[in-house]
PDB file of C-alpha atoms in Angstrom:
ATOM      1  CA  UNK A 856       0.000   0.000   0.000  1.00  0.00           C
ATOM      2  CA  UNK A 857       1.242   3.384  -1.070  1.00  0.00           C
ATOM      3  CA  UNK A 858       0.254   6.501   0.888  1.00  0.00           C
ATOM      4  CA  UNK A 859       0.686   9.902  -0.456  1.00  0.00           C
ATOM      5  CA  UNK A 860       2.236  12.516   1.642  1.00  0.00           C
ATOM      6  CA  UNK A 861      -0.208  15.125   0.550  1.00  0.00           C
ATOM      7  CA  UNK A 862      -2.637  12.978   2.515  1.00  0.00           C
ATOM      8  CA  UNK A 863      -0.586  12.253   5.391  1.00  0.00           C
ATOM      9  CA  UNK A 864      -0.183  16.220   5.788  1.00  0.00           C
ATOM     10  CA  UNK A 865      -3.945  16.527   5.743  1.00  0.00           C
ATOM     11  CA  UNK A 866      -4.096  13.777   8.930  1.00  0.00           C
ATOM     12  CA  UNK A 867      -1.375  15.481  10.749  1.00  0.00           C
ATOM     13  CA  UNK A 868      -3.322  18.434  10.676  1.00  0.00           C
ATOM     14  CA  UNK A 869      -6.539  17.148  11.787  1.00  0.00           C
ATOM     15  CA  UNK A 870      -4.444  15.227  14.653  1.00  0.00           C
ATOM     16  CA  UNK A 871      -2.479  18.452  15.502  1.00  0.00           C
ATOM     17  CA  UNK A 872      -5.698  20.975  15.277  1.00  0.00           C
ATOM     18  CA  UNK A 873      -8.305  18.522  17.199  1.00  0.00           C
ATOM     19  CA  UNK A 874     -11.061  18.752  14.164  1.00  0.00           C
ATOM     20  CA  UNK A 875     -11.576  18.986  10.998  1.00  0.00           C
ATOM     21  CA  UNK A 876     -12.060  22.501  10.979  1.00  0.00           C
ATOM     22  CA  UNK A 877      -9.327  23.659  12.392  1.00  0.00           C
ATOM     23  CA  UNK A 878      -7.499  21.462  10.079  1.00  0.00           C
ATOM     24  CA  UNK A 879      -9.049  23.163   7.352  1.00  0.00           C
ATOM     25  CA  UNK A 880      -8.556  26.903   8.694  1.00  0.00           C
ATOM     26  CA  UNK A 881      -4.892  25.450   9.315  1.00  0.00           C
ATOM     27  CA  UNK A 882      -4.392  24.291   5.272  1.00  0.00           C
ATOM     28  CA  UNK A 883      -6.505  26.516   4.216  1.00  0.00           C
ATOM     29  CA  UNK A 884      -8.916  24.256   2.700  1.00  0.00           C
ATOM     30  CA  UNK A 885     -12.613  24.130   2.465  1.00  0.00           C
ATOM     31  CA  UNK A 886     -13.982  21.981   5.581  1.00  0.00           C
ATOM     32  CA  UNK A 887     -15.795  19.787   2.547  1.00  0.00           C
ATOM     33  CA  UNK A 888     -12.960  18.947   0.726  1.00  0.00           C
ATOM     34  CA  UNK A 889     -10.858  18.152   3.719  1.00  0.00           C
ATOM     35  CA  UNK A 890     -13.583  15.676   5.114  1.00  0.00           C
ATOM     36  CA  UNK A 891     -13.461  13.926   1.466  1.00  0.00           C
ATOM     37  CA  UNK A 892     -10.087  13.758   0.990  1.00  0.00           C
ATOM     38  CA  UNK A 893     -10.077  11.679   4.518  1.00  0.00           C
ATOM     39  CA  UNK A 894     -12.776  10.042   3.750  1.00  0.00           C
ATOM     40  CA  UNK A 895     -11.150   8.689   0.408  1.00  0.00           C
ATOM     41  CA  UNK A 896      -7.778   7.922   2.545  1.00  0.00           C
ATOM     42  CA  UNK A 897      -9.562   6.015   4.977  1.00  0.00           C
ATOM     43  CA  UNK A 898     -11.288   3.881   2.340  1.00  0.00           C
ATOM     44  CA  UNK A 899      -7.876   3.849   0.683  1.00  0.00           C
ATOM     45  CA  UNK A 900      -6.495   2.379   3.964  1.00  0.00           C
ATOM     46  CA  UNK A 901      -9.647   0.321   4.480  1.00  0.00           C
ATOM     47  CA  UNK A 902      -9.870   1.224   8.112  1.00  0.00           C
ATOM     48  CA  UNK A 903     -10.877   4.350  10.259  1.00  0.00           C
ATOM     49  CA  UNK A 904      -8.330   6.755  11.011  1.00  0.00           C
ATOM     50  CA  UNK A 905     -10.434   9.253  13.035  1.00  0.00           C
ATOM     51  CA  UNK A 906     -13.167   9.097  15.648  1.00  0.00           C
ATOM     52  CA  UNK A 907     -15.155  12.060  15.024  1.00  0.00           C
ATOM     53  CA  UNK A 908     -17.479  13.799  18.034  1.00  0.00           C
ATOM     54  CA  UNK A 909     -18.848  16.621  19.442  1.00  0.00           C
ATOM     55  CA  UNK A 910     -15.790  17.931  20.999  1.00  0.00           C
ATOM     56  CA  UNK A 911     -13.148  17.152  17.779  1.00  0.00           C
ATOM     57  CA  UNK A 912     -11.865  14.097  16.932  1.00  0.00           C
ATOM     58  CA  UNK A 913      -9.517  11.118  18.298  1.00  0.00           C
ATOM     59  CA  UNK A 914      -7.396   8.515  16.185  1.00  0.00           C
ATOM     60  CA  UNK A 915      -8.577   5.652  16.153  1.00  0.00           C
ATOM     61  CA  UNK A 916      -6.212   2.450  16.761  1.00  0.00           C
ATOM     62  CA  UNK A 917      -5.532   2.369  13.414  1.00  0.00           C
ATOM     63  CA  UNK A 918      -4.638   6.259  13.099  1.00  0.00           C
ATOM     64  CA  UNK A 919      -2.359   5.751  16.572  1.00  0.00           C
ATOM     65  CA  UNK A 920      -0.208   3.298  14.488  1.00  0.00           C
ATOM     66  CA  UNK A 921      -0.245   5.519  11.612  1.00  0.00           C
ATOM     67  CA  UNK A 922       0.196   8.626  13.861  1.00  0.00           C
ATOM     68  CA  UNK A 923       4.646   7.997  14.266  1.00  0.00           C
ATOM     69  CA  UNK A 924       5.522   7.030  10.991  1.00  0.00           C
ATOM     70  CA  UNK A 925       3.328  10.285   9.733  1.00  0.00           C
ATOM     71  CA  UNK A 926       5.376  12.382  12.083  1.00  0.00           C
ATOM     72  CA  UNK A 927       8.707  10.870  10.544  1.00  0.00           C
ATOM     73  CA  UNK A 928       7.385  11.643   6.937  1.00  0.00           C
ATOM     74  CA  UNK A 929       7.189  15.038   8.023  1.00  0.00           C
ATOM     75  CA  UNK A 930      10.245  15.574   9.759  1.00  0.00           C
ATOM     76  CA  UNK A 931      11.879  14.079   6.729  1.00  0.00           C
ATOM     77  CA  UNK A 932       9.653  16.668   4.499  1.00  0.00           C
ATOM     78  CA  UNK A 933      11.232  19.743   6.687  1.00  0.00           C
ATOM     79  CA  UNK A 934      14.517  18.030   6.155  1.00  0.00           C
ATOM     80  CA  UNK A 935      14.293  18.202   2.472  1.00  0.00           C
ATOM     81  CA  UNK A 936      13.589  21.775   2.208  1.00  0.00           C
ATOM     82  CA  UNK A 937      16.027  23.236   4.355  1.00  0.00           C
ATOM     83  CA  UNK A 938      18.640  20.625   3.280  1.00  0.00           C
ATOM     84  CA  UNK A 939      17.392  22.868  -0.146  1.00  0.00           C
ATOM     85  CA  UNK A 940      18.330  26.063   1.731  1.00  0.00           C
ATOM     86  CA  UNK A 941      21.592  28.097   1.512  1.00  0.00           C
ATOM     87  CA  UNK A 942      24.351  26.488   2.917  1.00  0.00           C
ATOM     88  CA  UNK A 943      25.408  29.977   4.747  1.00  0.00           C
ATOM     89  CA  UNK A 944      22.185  29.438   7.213  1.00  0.00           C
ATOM     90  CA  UNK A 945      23.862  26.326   8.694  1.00  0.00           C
ATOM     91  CA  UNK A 946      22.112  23.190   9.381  1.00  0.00           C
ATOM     92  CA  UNK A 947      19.213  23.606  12.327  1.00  0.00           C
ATOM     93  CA  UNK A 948      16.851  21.482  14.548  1.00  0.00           C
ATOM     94  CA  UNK A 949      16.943  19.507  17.393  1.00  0.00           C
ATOM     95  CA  UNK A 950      18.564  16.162  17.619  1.00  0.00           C
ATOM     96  CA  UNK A 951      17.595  13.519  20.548  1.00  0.00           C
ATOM     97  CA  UNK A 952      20.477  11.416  22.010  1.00  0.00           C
ATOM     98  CA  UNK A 953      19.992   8.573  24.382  1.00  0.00           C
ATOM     99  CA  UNK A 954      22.614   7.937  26.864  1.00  0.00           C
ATOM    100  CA  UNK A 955      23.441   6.313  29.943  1.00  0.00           C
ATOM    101  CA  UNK A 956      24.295   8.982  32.850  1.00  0.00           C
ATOM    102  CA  UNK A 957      27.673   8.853  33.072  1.00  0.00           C
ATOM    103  CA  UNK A 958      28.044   9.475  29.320  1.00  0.00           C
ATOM    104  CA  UNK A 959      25.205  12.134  29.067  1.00  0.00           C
ATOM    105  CA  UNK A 960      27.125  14.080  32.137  1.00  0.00           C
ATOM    106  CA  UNK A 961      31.111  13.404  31.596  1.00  0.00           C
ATOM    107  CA  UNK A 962      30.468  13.288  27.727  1.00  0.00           C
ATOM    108  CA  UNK A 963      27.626  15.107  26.160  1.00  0.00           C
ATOM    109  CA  UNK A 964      26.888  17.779  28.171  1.00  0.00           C
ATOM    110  CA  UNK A 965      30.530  19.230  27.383  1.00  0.00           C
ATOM    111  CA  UNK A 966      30.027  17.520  23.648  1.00  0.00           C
ATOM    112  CA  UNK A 967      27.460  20.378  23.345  1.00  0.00           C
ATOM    113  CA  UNK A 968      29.287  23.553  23.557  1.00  0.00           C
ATOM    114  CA  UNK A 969      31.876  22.909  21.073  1.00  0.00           C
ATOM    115  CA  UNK A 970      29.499  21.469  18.555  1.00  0.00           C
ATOM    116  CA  UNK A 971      26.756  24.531  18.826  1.00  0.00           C
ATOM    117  CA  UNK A 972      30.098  26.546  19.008  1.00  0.00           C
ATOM    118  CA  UNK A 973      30.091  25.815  15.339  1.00  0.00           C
ATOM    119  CA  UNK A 974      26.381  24.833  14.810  1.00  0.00           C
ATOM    120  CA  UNK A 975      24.687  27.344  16.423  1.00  0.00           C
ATOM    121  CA  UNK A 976      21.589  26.355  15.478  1.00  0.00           C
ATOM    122  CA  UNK A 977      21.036  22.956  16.433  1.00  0.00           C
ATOM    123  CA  UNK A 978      19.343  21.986  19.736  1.00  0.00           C
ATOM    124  CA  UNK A 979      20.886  18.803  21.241  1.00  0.00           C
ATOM    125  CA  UNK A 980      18.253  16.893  23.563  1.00  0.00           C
ATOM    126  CA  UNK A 981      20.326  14.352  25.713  1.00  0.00           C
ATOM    127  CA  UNK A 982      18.121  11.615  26.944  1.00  0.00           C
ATOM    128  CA  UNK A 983      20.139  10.213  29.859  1.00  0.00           C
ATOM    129  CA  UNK A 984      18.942   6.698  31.569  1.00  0.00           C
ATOM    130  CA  UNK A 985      19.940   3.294  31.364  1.00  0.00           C
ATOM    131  CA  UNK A 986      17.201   2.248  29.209  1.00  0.00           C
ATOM    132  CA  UNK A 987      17.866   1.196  25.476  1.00  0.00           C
ATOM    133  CA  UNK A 988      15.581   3.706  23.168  1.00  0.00           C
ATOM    134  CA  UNK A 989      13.292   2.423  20.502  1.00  0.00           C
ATOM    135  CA  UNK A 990      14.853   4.141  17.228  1.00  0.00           C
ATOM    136  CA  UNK A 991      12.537   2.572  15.120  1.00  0.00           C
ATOM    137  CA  UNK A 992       9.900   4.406  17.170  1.00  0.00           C
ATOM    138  CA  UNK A 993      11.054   7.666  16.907  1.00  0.00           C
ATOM    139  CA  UNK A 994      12.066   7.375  20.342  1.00  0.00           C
ATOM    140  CA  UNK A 995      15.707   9.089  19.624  1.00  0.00           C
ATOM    141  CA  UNK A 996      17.360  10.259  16.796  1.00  0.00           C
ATOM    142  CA  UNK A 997      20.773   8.861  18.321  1.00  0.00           C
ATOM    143  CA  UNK A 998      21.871   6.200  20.692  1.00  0.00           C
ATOM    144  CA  UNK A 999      25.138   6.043  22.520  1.00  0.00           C
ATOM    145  CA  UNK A1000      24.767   2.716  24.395  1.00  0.00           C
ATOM    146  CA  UNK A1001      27.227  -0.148  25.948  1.00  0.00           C
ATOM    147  CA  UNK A1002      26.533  -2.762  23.753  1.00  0.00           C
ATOM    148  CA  UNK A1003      26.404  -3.706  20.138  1.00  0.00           C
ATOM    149  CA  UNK A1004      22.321  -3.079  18.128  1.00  0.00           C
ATOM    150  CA  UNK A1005      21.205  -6.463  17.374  1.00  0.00           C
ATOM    151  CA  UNK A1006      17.881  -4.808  14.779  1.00  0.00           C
ATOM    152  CA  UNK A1007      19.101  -5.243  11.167  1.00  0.00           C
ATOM    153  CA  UNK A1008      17.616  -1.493  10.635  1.00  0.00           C
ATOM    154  CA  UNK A1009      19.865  -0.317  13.520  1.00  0.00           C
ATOM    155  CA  UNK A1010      23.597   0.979  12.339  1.00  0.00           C
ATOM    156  CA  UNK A1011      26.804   1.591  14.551  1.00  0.00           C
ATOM    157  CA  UNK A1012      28.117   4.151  13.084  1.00  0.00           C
ATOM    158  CA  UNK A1013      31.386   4.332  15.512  1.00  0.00           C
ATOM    159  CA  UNK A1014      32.705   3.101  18.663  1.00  0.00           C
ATOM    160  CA  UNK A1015      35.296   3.600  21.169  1.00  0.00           C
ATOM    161  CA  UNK A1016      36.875   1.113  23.643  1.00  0.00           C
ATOM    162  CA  UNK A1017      38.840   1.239  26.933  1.00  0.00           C
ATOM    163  CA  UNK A1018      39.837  -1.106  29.472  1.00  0.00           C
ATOM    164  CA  UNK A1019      37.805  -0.980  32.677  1.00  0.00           C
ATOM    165  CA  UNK A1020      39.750   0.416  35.780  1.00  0.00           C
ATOM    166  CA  UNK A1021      38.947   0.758  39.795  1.00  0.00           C
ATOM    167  CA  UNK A1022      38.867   4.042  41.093  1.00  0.00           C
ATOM    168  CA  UNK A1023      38.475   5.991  44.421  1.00  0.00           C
ATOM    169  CA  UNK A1024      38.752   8.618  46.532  1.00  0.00           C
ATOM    170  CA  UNK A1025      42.289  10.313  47.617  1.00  0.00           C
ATOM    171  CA  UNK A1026      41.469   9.911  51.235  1.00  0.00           C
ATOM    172  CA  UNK A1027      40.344   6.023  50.565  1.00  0.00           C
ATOM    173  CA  UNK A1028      43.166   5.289  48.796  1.00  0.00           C
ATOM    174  CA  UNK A1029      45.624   6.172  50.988  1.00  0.00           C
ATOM    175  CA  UNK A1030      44.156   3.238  53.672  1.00  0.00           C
ATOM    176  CA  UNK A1031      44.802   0.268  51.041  1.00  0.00           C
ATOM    177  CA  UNK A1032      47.854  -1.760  51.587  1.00  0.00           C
ATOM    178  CA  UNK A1033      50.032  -2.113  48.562  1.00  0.00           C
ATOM    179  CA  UNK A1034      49.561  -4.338  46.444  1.00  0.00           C
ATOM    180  CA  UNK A1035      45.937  -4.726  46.858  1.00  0.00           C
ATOM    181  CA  UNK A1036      43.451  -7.142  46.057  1.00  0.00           C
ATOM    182  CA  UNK A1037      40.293  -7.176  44.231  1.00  0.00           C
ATOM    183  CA  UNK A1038      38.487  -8.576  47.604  1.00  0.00           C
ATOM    184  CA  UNK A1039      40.577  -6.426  49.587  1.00  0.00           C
ATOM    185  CA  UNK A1040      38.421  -3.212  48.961  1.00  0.00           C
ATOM    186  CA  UNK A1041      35.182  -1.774  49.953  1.00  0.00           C
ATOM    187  CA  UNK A1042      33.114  -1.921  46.615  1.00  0.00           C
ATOM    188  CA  UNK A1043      30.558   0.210  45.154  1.00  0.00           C
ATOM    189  CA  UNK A1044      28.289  -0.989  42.551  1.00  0.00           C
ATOM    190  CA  UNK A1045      24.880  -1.139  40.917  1.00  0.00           C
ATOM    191  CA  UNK A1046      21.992  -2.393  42.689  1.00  0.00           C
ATOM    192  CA  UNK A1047      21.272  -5.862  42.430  1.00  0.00           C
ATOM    193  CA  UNK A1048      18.246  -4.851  39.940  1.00  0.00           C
ATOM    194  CA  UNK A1049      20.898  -3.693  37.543  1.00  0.00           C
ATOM    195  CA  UNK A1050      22.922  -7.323  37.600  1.00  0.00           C
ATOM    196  CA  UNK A1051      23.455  -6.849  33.638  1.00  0.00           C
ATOM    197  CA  UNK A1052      25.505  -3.792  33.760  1.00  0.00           C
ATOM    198  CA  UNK A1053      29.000  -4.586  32.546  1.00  0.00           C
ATOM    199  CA  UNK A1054      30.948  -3.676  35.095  1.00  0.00           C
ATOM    200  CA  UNK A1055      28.955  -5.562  38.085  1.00  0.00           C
ATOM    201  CA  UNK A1056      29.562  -8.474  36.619  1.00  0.00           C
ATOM    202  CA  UNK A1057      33.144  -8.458  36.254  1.00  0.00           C
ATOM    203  CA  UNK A1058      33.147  -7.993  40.577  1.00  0.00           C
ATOM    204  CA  UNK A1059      31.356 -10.505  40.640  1.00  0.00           C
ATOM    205  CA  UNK A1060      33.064 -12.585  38.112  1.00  0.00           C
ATOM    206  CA  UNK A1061      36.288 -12.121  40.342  1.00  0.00           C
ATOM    207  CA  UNK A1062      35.231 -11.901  43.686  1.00  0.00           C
ATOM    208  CA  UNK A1063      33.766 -14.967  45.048  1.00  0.00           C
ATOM    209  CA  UNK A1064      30.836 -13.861  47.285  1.00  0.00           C
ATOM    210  CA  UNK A1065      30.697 -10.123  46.130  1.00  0.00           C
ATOM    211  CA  UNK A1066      28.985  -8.352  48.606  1.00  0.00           C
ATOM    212  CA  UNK A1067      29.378  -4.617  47.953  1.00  0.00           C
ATOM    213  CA  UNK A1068      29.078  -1.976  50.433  1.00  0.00           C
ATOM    214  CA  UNK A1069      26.998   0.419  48.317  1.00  0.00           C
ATOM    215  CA  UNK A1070      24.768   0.402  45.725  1.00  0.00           C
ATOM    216  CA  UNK A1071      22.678   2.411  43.414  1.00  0.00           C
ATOM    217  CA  UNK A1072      20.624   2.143  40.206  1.00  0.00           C
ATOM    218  CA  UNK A1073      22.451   5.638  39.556  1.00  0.00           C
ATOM    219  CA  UNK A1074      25.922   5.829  37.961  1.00  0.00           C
ATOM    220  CA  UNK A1075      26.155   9.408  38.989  1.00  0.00           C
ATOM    221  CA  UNK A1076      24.876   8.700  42.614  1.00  0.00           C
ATOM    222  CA  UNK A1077      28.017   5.583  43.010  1.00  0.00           C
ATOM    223  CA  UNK A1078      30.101   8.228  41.344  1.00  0.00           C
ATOM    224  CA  UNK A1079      29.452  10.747  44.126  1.00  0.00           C
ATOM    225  CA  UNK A1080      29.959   8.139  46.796  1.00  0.00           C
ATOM    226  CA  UNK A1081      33.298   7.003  45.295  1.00  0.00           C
ATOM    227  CA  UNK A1082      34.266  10.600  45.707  1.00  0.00           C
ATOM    228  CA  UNK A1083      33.273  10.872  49.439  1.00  0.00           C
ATOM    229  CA  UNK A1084      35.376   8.034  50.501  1.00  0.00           C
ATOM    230  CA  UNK A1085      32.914   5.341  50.399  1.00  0.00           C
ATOM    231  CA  UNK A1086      34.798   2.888  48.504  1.00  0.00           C
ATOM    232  CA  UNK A1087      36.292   1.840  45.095  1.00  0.00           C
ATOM    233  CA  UNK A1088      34.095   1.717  41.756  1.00  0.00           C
ATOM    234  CA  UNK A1089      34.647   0.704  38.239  1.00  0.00           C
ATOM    235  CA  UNK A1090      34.924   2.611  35.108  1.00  0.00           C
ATOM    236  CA  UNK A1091      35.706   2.675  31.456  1.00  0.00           C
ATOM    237  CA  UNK A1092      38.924   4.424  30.786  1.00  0.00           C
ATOM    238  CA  UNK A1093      38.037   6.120  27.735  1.00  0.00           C
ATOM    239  CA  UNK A1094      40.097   8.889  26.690  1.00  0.00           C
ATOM    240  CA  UNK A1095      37.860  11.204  25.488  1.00  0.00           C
ATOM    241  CA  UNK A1096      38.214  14.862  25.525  1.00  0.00           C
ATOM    242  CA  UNK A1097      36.333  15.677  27.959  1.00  0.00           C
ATOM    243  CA  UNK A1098      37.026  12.567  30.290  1.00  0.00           C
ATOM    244  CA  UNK A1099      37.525  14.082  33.983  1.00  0.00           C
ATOM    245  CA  UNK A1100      37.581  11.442  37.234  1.00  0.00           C
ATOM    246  CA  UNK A1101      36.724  14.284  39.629  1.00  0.00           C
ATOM    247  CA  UNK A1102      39.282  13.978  42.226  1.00  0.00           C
ATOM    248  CA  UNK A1103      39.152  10.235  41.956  1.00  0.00           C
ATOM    249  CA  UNK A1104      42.515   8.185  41.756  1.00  0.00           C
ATOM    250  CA  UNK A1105      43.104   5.072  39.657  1.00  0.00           C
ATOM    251  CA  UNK A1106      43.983   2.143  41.578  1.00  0.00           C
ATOM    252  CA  UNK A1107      46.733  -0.666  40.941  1.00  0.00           C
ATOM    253  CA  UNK A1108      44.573  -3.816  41.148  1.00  0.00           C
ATOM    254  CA  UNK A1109      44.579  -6.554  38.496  1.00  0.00           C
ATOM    255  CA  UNK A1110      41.245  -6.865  36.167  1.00  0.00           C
ATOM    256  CA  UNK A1111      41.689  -9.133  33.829  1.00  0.00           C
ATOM    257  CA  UNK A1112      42.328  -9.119  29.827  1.00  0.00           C
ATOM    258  CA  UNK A1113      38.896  -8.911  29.109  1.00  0.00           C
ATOM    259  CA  UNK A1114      37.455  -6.347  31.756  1.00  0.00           C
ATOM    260  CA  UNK A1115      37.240  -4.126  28.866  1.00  0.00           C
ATOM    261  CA  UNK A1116      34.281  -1.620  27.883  1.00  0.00           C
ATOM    262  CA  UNK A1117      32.974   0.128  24.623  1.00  0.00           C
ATOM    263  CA  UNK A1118      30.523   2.922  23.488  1.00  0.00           C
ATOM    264  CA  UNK A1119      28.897   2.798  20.494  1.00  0.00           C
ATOM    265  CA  UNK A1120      27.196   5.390  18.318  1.00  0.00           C
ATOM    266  CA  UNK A1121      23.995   3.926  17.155  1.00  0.00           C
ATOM    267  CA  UNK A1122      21.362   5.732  14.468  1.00  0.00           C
ATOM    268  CA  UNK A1123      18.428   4.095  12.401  1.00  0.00           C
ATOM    269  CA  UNK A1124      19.181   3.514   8.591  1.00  0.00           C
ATOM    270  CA  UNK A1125      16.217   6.137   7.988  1.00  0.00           C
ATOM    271  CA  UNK A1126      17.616   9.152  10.086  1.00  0.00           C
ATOM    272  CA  UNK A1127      21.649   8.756   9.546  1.00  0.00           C
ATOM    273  CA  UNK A1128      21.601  11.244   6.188  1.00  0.00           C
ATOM    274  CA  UNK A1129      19.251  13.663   7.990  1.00  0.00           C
ATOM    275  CA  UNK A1130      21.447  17.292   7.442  1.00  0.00           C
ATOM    276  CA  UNK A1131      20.729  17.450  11.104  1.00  0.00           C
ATOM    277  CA  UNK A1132      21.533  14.411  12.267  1.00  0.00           C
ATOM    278  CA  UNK A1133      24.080  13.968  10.128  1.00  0.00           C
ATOM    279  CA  UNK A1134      26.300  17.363  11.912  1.00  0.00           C
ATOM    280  CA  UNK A1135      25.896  15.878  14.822  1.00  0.00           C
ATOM    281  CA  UNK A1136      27.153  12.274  13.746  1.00  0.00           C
ATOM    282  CA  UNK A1137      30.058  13.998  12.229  1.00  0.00           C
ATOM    283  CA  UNK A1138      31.408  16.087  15.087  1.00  0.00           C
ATOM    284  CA  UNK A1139      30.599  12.765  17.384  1.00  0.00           C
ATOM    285  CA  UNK A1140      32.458  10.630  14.925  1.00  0.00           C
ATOM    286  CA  UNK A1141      35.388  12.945  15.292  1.00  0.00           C
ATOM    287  CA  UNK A1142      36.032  13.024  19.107  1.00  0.00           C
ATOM    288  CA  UNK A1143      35.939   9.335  18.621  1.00  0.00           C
ATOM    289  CA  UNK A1144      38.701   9.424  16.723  1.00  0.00           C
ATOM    290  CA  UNK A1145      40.043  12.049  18.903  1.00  0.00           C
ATOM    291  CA  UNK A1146      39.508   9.514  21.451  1.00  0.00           C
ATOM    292  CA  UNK A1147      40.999   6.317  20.085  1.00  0.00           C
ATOM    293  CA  UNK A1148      43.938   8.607  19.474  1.00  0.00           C
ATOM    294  CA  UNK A1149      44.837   9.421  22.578  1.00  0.00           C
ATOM    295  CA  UNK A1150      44.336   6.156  23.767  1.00  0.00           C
ATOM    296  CA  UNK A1151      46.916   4.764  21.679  1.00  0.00           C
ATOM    297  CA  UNK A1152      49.392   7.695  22.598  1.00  0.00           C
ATOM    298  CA  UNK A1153      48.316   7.463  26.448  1.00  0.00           C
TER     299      UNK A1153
END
């Protein structure tokens, strides 16, 4: 089934107005035509699209499934034109990235002065949580997460790597005998509804009987503790430009060859050549390599 965007702009407008009418008023169409030309798309469609009433109308089921990949049409429709526009005006809009915490905070918040530095016009939305965004959905536009997409449609467009390391405080460190062993130090770690997360597993991998003395389901919260003295955590040691351990001090204790973590830069198929999208994916794609870089010289 082929759907014309004409007609798709025409049920956008109804969804975004509430009625018909102020569809109409909106496209400046006559309310008649603008009821037939739904009318034909529905029968086109062969279902419903809109429940209509006294107060406006509602999508029906079928019009909520239609409802995201409509919105995507049209974001791709205002991508054409001002992809169309002088290259002097600079590429605008606002870009959604999903990270975890500790990459939103340490990474992207810093990320996003030097890129609007030279793309003034973009507005970067940084979705920070653990959770792994539906791209397909339209959930994000961009996905910097700790492991590999397994969706065909999904592309990694980069990734970095760095061996994981224990850190802690000044004040802590100075209590630990040298050398020190893994089960020698006070831990701090994810809560035990986050078991998954990389670097809990590699405790408890080499401690027998882990039993940490804090946890959280917050990176930034066992970050904070590590810094007052709590105990020792685990981290990436990623050499990005912006990397900063607050304070903390990287301790001598033996991982492992494979206590090792990456980020990757994820995008759906459909979005990676949006002008938009595709600035940010560029400056990204170049503190990786800034990144990797340094790693290899450090």
């Amino acid at each position: 089934m082929q759907l014309k965007w004409d007609d798709l702009r025409l049920f956008l407008a109804v969804h975004d107005t509430g009625s018909l009418s102020g569809a109409a008023r909106a496209l400046r169409l006559g309310q008649p035509t603008l009821s037939r030309r739904m009318a034909e798309l529905e029968a086109h469609i062969g279902e419903p699209l809109l429940v209509r009433g006294a107060q406006g109308v509602a999508l029906t089921d079928a019009g909520l499934r239609l409802l995201p990949s409509a919105q995507r049409m049209a974001e791709w429709a205002t991508e054409a034109a001002l992809s169309l526009a002088s290259r002097a005006q600079g590429v605008s809009g606002r870009v959604r990235i999903a990270a975890p915490p500790g990459v939103a905070e340490d990474f992207l918040a810093p990320f996003a002065a030097r890129l609007l530095a030279t793309s003034p016009k973009l507005q970067l939305d940084v979705l920070s949580g653990l959770d792994v965004l539906n791209l397909a959905r339209g959930e994000a536009d961009l996905s910097m997460r700790l492991s590999p997409p397994t969706d065909p449609e999904l592309i990694c467009l980069d990734q970095i790597s760095g061996p994981i390391r224990a850190y802690a405080a000044t004040s802590y460190a100075a209590t630990l005998p040298a050398p020190c062993r893994l089960d020698q130090l006070r831990w701090i770690s994810w809560s035990s509804s986050h078991q998954q997360m990389r670097s809990r597993q590699a405790l408890e991998q080499a401690i027998p009987g882990f039993a940490p003395v804090f946890t959280s389901d917050d990176y930034n919260v066992q970050r904070a503790a590590c810094a007052a003295g709590v105990g020792a955590m685990l981290d990436a040691k990623i050499f990005h430009r912006f990397a900063s351990v607050r304070g903390l001090r990287e301790l001598d204790v033996e991982l492992g060859p494979d206590a090792a973590g990456t980020l990757y830069l994820v995008c759906h198929r459909r979005q990676r050549h949006l002008p938009k999208v595709r600035a940010v994916v560029d400056a990204l794609r170049e503190e990786f390599a800034f990144a990797r870089q340094a790693g290899e010289s450090g």
